[in-house]
Structure formats: structure tokens, C-alpha cells
PDB file of C-alpha atoms and ligand atoms in Angstrom:
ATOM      1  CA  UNK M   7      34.591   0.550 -62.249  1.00  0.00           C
ATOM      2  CA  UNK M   8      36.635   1.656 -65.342  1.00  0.00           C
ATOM      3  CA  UNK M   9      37.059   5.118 -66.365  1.00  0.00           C
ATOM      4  CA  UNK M  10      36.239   6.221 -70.616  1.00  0.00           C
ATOM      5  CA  UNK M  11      36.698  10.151 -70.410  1.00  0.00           C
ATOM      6  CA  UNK M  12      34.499  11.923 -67.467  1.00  0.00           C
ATOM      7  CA  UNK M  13      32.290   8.500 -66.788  1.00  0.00           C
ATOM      8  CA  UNK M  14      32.880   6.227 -64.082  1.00  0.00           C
ATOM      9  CA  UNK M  15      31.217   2.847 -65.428  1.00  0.00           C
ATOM     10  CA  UNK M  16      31.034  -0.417 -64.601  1.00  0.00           C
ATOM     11  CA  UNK M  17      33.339  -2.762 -66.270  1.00  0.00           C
ATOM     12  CA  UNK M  18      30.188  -5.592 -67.460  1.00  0.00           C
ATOM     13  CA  UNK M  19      28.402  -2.869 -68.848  1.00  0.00           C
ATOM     14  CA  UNK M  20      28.155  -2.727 -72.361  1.00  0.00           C
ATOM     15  CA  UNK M  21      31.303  -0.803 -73.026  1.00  0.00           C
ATOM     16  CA  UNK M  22      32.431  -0.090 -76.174  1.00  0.00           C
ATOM     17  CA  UNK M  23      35.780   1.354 -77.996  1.00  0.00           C
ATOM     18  CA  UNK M  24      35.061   2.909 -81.454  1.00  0.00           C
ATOM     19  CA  UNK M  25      36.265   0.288 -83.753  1.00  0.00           C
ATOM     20  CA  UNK M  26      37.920   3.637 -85.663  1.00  0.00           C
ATOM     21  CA  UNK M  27      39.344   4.882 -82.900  1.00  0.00           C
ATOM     22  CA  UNK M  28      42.960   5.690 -83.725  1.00  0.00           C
ATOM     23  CA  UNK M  29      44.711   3.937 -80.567  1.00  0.00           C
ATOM     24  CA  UNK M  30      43.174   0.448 -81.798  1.00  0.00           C
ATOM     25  CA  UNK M  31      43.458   1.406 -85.498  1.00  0.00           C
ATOM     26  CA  UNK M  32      46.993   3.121 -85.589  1.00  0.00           C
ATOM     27  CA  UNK M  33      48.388   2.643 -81.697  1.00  0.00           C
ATOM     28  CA  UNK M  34      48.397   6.517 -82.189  1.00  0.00           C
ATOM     29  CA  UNK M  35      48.251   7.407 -78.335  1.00  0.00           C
ATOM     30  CA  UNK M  36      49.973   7.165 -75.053  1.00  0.00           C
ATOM     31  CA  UNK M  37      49.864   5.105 -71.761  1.00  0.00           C
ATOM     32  CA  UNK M  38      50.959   4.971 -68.233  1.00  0.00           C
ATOM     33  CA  UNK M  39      51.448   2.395 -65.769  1.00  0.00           C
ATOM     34  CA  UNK M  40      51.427   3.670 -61.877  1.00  0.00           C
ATOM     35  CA  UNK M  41      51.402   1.062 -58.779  1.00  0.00           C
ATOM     36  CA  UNK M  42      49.477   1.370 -55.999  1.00  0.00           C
ATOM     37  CA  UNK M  43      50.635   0.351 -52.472  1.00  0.00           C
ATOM     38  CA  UNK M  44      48.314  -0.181 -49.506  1.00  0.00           C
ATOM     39  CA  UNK M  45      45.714   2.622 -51.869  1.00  0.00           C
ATOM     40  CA  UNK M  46      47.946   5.324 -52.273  1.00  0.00           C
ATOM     41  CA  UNK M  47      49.145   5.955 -55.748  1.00  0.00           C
ATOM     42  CA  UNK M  48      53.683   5.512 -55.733  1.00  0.00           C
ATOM     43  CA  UNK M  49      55.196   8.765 -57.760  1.00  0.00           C
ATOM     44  CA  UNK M  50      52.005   9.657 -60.089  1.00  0.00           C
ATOM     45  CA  UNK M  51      53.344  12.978 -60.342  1.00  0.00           C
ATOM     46  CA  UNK M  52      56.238  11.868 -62.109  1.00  0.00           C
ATOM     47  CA  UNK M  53      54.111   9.344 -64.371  1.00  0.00           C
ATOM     48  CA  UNK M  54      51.544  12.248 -65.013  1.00  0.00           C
ATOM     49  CA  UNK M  55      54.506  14.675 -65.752  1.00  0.00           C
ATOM     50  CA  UNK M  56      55.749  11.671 -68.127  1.00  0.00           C
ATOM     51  CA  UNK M  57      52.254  11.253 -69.618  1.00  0.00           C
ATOM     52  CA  UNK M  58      51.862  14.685 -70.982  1.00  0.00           C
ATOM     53  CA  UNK M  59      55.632  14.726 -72.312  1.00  0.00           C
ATOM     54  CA  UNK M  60      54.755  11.917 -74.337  1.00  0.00           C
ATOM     55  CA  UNK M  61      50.878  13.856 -75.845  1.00  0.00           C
ATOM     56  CA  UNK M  62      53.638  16.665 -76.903  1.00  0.00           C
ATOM     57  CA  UNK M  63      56.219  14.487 -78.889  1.00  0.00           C
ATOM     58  CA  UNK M  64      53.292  13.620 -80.924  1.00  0.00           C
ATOM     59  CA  UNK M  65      51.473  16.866 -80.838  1.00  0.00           C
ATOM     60  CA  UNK M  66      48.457  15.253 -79.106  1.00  0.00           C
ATOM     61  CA  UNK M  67      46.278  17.503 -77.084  1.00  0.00           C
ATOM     62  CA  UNK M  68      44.964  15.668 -73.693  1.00  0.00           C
ATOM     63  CA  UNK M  69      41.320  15.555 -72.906  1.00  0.00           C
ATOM     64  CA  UNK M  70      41.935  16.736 -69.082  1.00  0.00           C
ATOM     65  CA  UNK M  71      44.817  18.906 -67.136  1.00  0.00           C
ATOM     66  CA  UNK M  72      47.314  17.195 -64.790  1.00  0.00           C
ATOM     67  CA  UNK M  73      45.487  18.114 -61.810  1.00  0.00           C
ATOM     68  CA  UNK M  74      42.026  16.606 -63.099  1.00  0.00           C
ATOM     69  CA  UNK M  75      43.810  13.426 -64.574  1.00  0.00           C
ATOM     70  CA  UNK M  76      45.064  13.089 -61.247  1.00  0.00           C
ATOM     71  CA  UNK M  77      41.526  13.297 -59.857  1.00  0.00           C
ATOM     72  CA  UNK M  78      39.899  11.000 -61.602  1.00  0.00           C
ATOM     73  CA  UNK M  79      42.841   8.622 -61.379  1.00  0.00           C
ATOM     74  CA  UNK M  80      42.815   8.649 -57.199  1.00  0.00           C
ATOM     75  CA  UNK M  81      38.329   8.773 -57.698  1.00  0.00           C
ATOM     76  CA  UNK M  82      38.979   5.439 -59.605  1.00  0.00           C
ATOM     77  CA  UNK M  83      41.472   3.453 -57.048  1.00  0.00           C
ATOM     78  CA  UNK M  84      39.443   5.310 -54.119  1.00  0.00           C
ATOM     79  CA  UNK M  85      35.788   3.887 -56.167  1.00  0.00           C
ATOM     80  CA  UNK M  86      37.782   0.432 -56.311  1.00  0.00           C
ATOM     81  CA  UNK M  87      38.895   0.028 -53.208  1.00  0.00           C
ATOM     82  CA  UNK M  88      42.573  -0.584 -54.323  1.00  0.00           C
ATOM     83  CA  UNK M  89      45.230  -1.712 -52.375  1.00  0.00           C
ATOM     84  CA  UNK M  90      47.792  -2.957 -54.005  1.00  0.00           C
ATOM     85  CA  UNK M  91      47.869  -3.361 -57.823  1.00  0.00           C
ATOM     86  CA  UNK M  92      48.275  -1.123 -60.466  1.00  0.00           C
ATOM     87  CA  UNK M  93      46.390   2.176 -62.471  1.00  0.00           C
ATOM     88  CA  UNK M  94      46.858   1.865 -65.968  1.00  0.00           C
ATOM     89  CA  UNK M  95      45.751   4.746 -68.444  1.00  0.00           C
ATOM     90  CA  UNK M  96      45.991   5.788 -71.795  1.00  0.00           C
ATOM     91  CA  UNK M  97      45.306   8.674 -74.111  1.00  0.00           C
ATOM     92  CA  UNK M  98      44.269   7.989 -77.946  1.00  0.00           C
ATOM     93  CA  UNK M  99      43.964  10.739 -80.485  1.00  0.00           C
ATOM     94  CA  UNK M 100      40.320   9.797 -80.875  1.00  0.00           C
ATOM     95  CA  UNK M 101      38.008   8.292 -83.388  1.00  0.00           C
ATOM     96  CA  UNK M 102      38.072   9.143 -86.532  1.00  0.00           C
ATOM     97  CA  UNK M 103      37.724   8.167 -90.156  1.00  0.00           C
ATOM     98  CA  UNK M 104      41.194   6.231 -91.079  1.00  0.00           C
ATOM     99  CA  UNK M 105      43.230   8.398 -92.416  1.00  0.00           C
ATOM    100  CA  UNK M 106      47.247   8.308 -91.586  1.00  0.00           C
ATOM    101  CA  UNK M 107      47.383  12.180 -90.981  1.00  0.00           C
ATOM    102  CA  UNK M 108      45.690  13.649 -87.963  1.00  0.00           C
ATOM    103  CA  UNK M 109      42.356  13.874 -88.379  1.00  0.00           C
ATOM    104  CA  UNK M 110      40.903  17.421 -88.075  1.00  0.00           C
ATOM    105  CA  UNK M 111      37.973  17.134 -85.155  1.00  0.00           C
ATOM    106  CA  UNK M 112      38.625  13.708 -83.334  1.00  0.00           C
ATOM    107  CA  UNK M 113      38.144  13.940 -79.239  1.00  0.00           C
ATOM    108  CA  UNK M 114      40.956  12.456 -77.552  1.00  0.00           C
ATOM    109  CA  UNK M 115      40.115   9.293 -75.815  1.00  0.00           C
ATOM    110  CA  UNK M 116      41.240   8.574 -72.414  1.00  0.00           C
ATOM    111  CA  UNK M 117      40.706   5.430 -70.536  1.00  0.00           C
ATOM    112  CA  UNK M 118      41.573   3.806 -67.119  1.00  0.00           C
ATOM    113  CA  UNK M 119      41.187   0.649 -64.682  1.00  0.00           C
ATOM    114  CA  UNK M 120      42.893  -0.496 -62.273  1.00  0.00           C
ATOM    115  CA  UNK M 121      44.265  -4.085 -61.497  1.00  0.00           C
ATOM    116  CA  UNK M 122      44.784  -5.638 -58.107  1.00  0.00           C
ATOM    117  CA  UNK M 123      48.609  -7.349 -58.617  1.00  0.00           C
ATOM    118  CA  UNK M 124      50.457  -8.663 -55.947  1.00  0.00           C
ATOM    119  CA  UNK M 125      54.262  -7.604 -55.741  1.00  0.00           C
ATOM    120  CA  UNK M 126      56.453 -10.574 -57.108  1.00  0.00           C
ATOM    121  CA  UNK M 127      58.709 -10.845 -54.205  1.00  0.00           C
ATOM    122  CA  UNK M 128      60.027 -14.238 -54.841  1.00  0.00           C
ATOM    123  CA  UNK M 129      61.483 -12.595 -58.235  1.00  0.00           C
ATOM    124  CA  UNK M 130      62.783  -9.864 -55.943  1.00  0.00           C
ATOM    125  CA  UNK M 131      64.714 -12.351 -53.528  1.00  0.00           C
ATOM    126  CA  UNK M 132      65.891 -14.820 -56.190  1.00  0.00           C
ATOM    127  CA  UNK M 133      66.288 -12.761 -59.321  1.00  0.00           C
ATOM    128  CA  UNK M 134      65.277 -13.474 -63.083  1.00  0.00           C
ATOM    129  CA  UNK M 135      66.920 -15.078 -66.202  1.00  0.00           C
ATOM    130  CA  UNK M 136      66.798 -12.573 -69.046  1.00  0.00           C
ATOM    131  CA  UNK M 137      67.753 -13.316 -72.835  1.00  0.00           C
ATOM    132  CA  UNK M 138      69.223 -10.774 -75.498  1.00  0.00           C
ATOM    133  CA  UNK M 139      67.088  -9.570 -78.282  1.00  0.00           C
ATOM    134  CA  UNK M 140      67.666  -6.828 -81.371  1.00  0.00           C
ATOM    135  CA  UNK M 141      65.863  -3.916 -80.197  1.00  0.00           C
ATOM    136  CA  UNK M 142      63.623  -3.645 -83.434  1.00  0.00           C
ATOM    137  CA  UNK M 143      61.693  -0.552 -82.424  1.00  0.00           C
ATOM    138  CA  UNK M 144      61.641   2.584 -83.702  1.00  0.00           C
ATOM    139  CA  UNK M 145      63.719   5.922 -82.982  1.00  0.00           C
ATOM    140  CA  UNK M 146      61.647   7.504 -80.423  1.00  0.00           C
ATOM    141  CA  UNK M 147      61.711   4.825 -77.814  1.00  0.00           C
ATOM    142  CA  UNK M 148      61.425   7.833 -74.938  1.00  0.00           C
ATOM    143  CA  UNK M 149      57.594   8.379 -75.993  1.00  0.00           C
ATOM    144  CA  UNK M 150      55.860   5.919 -73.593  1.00  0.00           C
ATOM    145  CA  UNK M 151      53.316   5.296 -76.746  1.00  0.00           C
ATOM    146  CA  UNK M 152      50.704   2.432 -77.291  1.00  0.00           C
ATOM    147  CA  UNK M 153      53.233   1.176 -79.999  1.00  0.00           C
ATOM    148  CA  UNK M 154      54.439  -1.765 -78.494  1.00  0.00           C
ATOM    149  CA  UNK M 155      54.979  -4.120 -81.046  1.00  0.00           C
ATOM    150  CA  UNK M 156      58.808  -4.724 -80.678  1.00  0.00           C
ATOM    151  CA  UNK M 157      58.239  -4.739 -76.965  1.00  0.00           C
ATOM    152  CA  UNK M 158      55.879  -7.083 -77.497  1.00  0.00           C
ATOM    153  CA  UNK M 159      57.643  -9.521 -79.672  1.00  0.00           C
ATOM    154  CA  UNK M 160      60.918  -9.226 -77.555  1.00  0.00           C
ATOM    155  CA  UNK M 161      58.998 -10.396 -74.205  1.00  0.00           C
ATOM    156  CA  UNK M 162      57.206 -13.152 -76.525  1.00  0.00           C
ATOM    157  CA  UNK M 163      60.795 -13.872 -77.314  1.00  0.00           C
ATOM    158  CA  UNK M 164      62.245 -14.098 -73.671  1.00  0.00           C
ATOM    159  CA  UNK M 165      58.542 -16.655 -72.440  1.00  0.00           C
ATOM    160  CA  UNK M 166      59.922 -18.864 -75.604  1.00  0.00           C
ATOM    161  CA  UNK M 167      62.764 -19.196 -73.974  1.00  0.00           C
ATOM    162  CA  UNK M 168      61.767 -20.220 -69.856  1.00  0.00           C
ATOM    163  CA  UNK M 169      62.876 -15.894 -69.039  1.00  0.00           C
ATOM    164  CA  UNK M 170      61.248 -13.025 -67.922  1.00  0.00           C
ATOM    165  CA  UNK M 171      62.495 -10.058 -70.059  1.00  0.00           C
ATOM    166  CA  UNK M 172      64.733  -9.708 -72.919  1.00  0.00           C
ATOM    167  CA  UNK M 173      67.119  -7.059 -73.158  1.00  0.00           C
ATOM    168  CA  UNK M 174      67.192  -5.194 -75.854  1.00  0.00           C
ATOM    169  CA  UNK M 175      70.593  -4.897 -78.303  1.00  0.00           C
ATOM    170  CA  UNK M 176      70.583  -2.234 -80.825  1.00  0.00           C
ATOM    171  CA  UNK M 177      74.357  -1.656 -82.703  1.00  0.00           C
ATOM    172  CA  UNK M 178      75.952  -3.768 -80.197  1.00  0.00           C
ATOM    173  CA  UNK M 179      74.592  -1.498 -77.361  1.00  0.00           C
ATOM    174  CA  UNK M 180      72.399  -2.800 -74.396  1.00  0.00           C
ATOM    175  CA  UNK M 181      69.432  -0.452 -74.414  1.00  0.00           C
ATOM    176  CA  UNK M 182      66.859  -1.726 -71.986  1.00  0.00           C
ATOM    177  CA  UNK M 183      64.356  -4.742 -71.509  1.00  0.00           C
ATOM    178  CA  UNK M 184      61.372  -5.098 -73.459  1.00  0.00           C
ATOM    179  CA  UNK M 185      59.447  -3.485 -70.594  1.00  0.00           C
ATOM    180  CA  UNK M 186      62.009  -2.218 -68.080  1.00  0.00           C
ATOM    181  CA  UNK M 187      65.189  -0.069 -67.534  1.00  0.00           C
ATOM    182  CA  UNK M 188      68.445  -2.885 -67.916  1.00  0.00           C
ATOM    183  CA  UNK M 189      71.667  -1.896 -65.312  1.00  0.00           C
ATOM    184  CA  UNK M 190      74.608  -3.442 -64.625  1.00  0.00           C
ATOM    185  CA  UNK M 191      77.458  -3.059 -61.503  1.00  0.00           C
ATOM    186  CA  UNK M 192      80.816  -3.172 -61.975  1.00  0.00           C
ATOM    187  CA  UNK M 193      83.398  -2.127 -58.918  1.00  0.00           C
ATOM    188  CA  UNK M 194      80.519  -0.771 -57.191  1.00  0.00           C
ATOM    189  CA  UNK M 195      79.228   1.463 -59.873  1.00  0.00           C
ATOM    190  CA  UNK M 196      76.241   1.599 -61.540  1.00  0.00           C
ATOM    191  CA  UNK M 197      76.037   1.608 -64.802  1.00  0.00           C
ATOM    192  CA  UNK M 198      73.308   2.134 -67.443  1.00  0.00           C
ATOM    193  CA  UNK M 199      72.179   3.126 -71.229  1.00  0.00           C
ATOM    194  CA  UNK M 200      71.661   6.978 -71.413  1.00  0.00           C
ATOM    195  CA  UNK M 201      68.254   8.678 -70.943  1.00  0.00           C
ATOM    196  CA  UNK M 202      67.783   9.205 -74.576  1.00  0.00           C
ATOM    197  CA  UNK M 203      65.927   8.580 -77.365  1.00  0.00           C
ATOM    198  CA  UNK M 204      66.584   4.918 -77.357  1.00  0.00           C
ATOM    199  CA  UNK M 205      65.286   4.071 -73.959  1.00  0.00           C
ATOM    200  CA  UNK M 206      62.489   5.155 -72.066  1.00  0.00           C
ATOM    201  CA  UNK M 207      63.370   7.199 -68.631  1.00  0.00           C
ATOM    202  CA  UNK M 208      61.438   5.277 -66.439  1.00  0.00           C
ATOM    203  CA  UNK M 209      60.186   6.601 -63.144  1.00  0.00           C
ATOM    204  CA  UNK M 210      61.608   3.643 -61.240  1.00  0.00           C
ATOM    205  CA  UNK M 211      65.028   4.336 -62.902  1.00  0.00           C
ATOM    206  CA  UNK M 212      64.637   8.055 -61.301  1.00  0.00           C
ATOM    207  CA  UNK M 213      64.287   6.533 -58.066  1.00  0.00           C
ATOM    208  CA  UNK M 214      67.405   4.286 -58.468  1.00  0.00           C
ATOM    209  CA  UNK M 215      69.508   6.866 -59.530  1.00  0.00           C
ATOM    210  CA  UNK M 216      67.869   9.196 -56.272  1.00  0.00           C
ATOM    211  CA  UNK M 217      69.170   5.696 -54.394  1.00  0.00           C
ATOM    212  CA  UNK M 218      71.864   5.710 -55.083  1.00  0.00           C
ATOM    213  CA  UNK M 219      73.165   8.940 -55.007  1.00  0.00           C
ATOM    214  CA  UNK M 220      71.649   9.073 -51.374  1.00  0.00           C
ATOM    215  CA  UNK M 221      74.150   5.813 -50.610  1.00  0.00           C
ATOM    216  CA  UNK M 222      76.815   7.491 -52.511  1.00  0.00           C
ATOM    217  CA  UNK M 223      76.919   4.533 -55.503  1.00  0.00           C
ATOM    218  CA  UNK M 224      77.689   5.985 -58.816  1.00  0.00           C
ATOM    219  CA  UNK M 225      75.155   6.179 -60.998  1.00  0.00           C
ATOM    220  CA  UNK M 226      76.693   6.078 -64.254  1.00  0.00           C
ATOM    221  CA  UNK M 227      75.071   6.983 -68.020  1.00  0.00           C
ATOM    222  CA  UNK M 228      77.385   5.100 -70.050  1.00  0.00           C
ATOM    223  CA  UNK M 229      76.628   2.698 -73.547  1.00  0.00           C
ATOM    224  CA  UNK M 230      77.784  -0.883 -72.683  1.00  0.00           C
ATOM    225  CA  UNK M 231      77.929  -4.423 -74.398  1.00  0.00           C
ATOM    226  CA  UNK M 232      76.455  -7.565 -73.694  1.00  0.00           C
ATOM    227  CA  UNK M 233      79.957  -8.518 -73.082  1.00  0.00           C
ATOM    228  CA  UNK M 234      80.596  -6.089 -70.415  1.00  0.00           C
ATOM    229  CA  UNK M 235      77.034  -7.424 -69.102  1.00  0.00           C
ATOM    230  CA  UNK M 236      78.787 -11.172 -68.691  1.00  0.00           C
ATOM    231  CA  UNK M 237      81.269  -9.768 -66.740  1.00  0.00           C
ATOM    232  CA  UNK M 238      79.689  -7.623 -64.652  1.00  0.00           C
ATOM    233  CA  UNK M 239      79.745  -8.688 -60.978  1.00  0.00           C
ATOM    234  CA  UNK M 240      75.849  -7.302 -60.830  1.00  0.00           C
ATOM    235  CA  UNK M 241      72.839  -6.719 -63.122  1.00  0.00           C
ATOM    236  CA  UNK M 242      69.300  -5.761 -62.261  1.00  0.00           C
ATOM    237  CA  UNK M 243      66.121  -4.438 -64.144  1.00  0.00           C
ATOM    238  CA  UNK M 244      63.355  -1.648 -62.870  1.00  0.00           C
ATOM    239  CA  UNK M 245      60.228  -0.889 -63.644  1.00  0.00           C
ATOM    240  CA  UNK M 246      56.632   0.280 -61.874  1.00  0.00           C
ATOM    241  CA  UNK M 247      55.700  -3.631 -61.846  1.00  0.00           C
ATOM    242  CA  UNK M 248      58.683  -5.320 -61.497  1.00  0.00           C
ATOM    243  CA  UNK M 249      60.046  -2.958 -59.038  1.00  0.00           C
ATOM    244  CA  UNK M 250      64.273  -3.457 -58.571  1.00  0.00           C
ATOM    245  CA  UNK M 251      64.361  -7.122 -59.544  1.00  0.00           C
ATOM    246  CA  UNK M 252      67.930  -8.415 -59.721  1.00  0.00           C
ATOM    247  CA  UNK M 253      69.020 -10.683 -63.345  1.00  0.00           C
ATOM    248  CA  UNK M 254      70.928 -13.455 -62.128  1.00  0.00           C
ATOM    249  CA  UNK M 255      71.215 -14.964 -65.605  1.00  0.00           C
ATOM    250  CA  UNK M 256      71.628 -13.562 -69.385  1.00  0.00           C
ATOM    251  CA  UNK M 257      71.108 -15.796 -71.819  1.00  0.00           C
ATOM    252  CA  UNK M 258      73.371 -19.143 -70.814  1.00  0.00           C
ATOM    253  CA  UNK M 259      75.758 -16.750 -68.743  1.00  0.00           C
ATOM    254  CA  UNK M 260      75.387 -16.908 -64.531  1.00  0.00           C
ATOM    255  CA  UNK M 261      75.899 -13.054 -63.491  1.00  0.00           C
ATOM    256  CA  UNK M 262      78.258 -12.785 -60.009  1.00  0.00           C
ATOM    257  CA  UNK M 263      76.844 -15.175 -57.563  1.00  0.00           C
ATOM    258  CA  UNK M 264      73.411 -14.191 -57.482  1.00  0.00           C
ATOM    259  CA  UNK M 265      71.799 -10.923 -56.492  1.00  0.00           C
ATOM    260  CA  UNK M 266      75.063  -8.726 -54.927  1.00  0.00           C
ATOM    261  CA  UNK M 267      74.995  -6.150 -52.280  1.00  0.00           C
ATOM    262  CA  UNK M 268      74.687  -3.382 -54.422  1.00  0.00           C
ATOM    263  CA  UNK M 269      70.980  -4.131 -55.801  1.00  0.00           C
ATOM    264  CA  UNK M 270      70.389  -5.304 -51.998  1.00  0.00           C
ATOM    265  CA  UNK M 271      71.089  -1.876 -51.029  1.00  0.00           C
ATOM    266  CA  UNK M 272      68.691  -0.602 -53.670  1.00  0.00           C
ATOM    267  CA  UNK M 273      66.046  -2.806 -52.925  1.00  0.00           C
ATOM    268  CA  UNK M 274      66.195  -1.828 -49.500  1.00  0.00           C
ATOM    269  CA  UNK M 275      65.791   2.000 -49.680  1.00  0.00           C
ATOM    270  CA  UNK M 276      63.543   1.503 -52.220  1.00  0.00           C
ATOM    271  CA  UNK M 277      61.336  -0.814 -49.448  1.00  0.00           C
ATOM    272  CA  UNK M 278      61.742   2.223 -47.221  1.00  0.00           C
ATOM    273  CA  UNK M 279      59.837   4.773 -49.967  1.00  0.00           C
ATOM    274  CA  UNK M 280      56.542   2.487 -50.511  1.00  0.00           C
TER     275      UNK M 280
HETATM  276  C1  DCS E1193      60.186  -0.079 -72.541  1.00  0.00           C
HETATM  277  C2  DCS E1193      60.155   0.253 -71.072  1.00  0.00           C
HETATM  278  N1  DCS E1193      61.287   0.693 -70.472  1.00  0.00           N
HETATM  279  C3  DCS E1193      61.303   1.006 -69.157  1.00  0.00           C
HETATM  280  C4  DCS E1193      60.175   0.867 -68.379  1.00  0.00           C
HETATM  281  C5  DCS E1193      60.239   1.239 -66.907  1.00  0.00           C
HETATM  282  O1  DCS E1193      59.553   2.427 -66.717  1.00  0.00           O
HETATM  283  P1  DCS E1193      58.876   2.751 -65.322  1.00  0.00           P
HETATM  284  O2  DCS E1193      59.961   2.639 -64.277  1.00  0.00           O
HETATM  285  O3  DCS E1193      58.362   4.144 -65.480  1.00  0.00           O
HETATM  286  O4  DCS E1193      57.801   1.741 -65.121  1.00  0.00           O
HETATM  287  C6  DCS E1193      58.970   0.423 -68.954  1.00  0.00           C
HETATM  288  C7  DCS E1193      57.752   0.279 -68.069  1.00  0.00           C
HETATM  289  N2  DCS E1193      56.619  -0.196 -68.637  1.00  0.00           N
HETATM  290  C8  DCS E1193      55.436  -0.334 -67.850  1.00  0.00           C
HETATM  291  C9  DCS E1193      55.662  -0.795 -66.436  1.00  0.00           C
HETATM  292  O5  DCS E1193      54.884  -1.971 -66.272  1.00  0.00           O
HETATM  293  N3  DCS E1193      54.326  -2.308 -67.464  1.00  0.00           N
HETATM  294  C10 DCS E1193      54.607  -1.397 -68.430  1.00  0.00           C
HETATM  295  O6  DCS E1193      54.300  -1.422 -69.603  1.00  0.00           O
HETATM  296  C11 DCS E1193      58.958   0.116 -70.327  1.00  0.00           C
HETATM  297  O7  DCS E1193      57.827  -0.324 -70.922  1.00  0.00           O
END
């Protein structure tokens, strides 16, 4: 089943997206990403929190309140028998006639499905290669929004070139990947780009900094190069899908020997939680 407002369909029915609806005209609405572990839903608080965040940086009303949202969204895995995959769901400012400004009546859209999607645990043991990429995007990169263009031609980017993300440069600065929170260790600290406009907060980077305070790591909001990344004796990514996935490459560069005890020790608590 899929979810388009208040109606649980079936997914081969003949189901149809306004072709002026402003998410697929404009990308003028918001998304969310949750992961489901053996059918229970990991942090969708925090996501739903998130979610309506982003509907007020861009003065979008939502269809539904947090609590019904939730609802549906646990009706949905419950109706599709989910064990372990992922929710995704979104929020569009509606159909409308296109115009750039909002339009004055539209009905905010909101869809969901879920995905079965098994946990990549050989990318968790072994760790990723990652390139470098300009982060193109635009200024308000803390808006999880369904404009993903830059995101989408930085991860084209990193499959050109046999890796799983690229990291995103902007003025020197290593912001994040093109679909995950970037960190590196150094001395046992961790280090990371500031929760600001340029990055989104991502709910798995809540839980690593939780982590690590618990194991008494520093967790560290600091701007950093790619040449601090090459000498960093760590570096790891996060993210709902990929989960703590250590980088054991960037670019032609070999980080430390392989995934180090500090992202072990993440990984580990982080097992504990789901
Ligand atoms: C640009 C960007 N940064 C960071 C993150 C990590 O945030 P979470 O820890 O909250 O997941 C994501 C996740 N993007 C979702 C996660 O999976 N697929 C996505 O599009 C992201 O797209």
C-alpha cells in the first residue's frame, strides 16, 4: 500500500500525481527518510520534529499534525508488514496553476511508501571510498527539501568514479556528503562541520554526538579542510540508510589503516539502540 493524503491505496492502482503539482513542477516541498528495524519505526520523533521545521522555513502549512502523521506513518509499515527497510514521505505545497509565488488555495500534498532495504553491513565492516565535490547547492542546505539537484549530481559524480558518496567542499570547507553527515577523528576527537545552514542536522548525526558523549569522545563542531581530512587517523559518514559507515578512502588518499576504534565504538552503541 502507499499512502496520498488520508487514503491507503494500493501501489498498481491507477495512481496519479497532478502533473501541476508544485513538488514535481518546482521541488517546492519537503521529505523524510526514517528506517525501520524488525517493524518498529528508529527515532521518527526526531524525523517528524525535523519534518515540520523544514514546512516552516518555507512557510508551508502541513496537511496533518505530528501525532496523525505519525499515525498514518506506523498504519502504513503496520498495513505492509515491514521489517526492515525504510518509510519515506514527503510534503508538496500542492497543485496548482504554475506560478513561482505561492499559489493562494493549493492543498498540500503528502505522500508515503515504504521500502523493504536490507542494512549494508559489508559497507559497515569494510568501509567506503568517497570523492570530493564543490558543494553547488544553495544557502539553506538545513531544509531537508525535495531540491536535490546538487545532491543529486554530486552522488552521480562519486558512481562515475567506482565511490559511494562525495563530500561536499564549499570555500575550502568540508560540509557533508551528498546524502550524509561527513566526520573525521583526529587524537580521539571527533570532529565535524557545524549544524548550520550549510549542512543538514541529521538525526543519525544526533545519535553520534549522544554516542559519544555517553563514551566520553569529543564531539567537536569545528570547519575543516580536505587536507586535515588526509590526515586524519579516522573518517566516517551517517545517515538513516547508511547508518555509521566508516570512509576508508577520499579520493586517491588511504585514511589511517582502515576503519579505527573510534567509529568501532560508535558503531557498536549505535548496534545496541536498534
Ligand atoms: C544532505 C544530507 N545530509 C545528511 C543526511 C543524514 O541525515 P539523517 O541522519 O537524518 O538521515 C542526509 C540524509 N538523507 C536521507 C537518508 O537516506 N536517504 C536520504 O535522502 C542528507 O540527505
Amino acid at each position: 500500500m502507499i499512502l496520498i493524503n488520508d487514503q491507503f491505496i494500493k501501489r498498481n492502482q491507477d495512481t496519479h500525481i497532478d502533473i501541476e503539482d508544485r513538488g514535481y513542477q518546482f521541488g517546492d516541498g519537503i521529505y523524510e527518510v526514517v528506517r525501520v528495524y524488525q517493524g518498529k519505526t528508529f527515532r521518527l520523533d526526531d524525523h517528524l520534529d525535523r519534518f515540520e521545521r523544514s514546512a516552516k522555513e518555507i512557510f508551508m502549512e502541513l496537511p496533518f499534525s505530528k501525532t496523525e502523521t505519525k499515525l498514518k506513518i506506523t498504519q502504513l509499515i503496520e498495513m505492509n508488514n515491514l521489517q526492515d527497510g525504510i518509510v519515506y514521505f514527503q510534503v508538496t505545497r500542492g497543485v496548482a496553476p504554475r506560478t513561482h509565488a505561492f499559489p493562494q488555495n493549493a492543498k498540500p500534498v503528502l505522500t508515503a511508501y515504504t521500502k523493504k532495504s536490507p542494512r549494508p553491513i559489508d559497507q559497515f565492516k569494510n568501509g567506503i571510498k568517497v570523492v570530493t565535490v564543490e558543494d553547488i547547492r544553495w544557502l539553506r542546505c538545513d531544509i531537508k527539501s525535495l531540491n536535490l539537484l546538487g545532491n543529486v549530481l554530486a552522488k552521480q559524480y562519486a558512481h562515475e568514479h567506482q565511490a559511494e558518496e562525495a563530500i561536499q567542499i564549499r570555500d575550502n570547507t568540508v560540509t557533508e556528503g551528498s546524502s550524509s553527515n561527513f566526520y573525521i577523528v583526529e587524537n580521539g576527537k571527533i570532529y565535524t562541520h557545524p549544524a548550520d545552514h550549510f549542512i543538514l542536522r541529521g538525526i543519525t548525526r544526533i545519535v553520534v554526538e549522544e554516542i559519544a558523549n555517553k563514551l566520553g569522545i569529543p564531539f567537536i563542531e569545528k570547519l575543516f579542510s580536505v587536507k586535515d581530512v588526509y590526515r586524519a587517523d579516522e573518517a566516517f559518514i551517517s545517515s538513516t540508510t547508511a547508518e555509521i559507515t566508516p570512509v576508508i578512502q577520499v579520493n586517491d588518499k588511504v585514511i589511517g589503516n582502515g576503519p579505527g576504534p573510534i567509529v568501532r565504538a560508535i558503531q557498536e552503541e549505535f548496534q545496541k539502540l536498534i
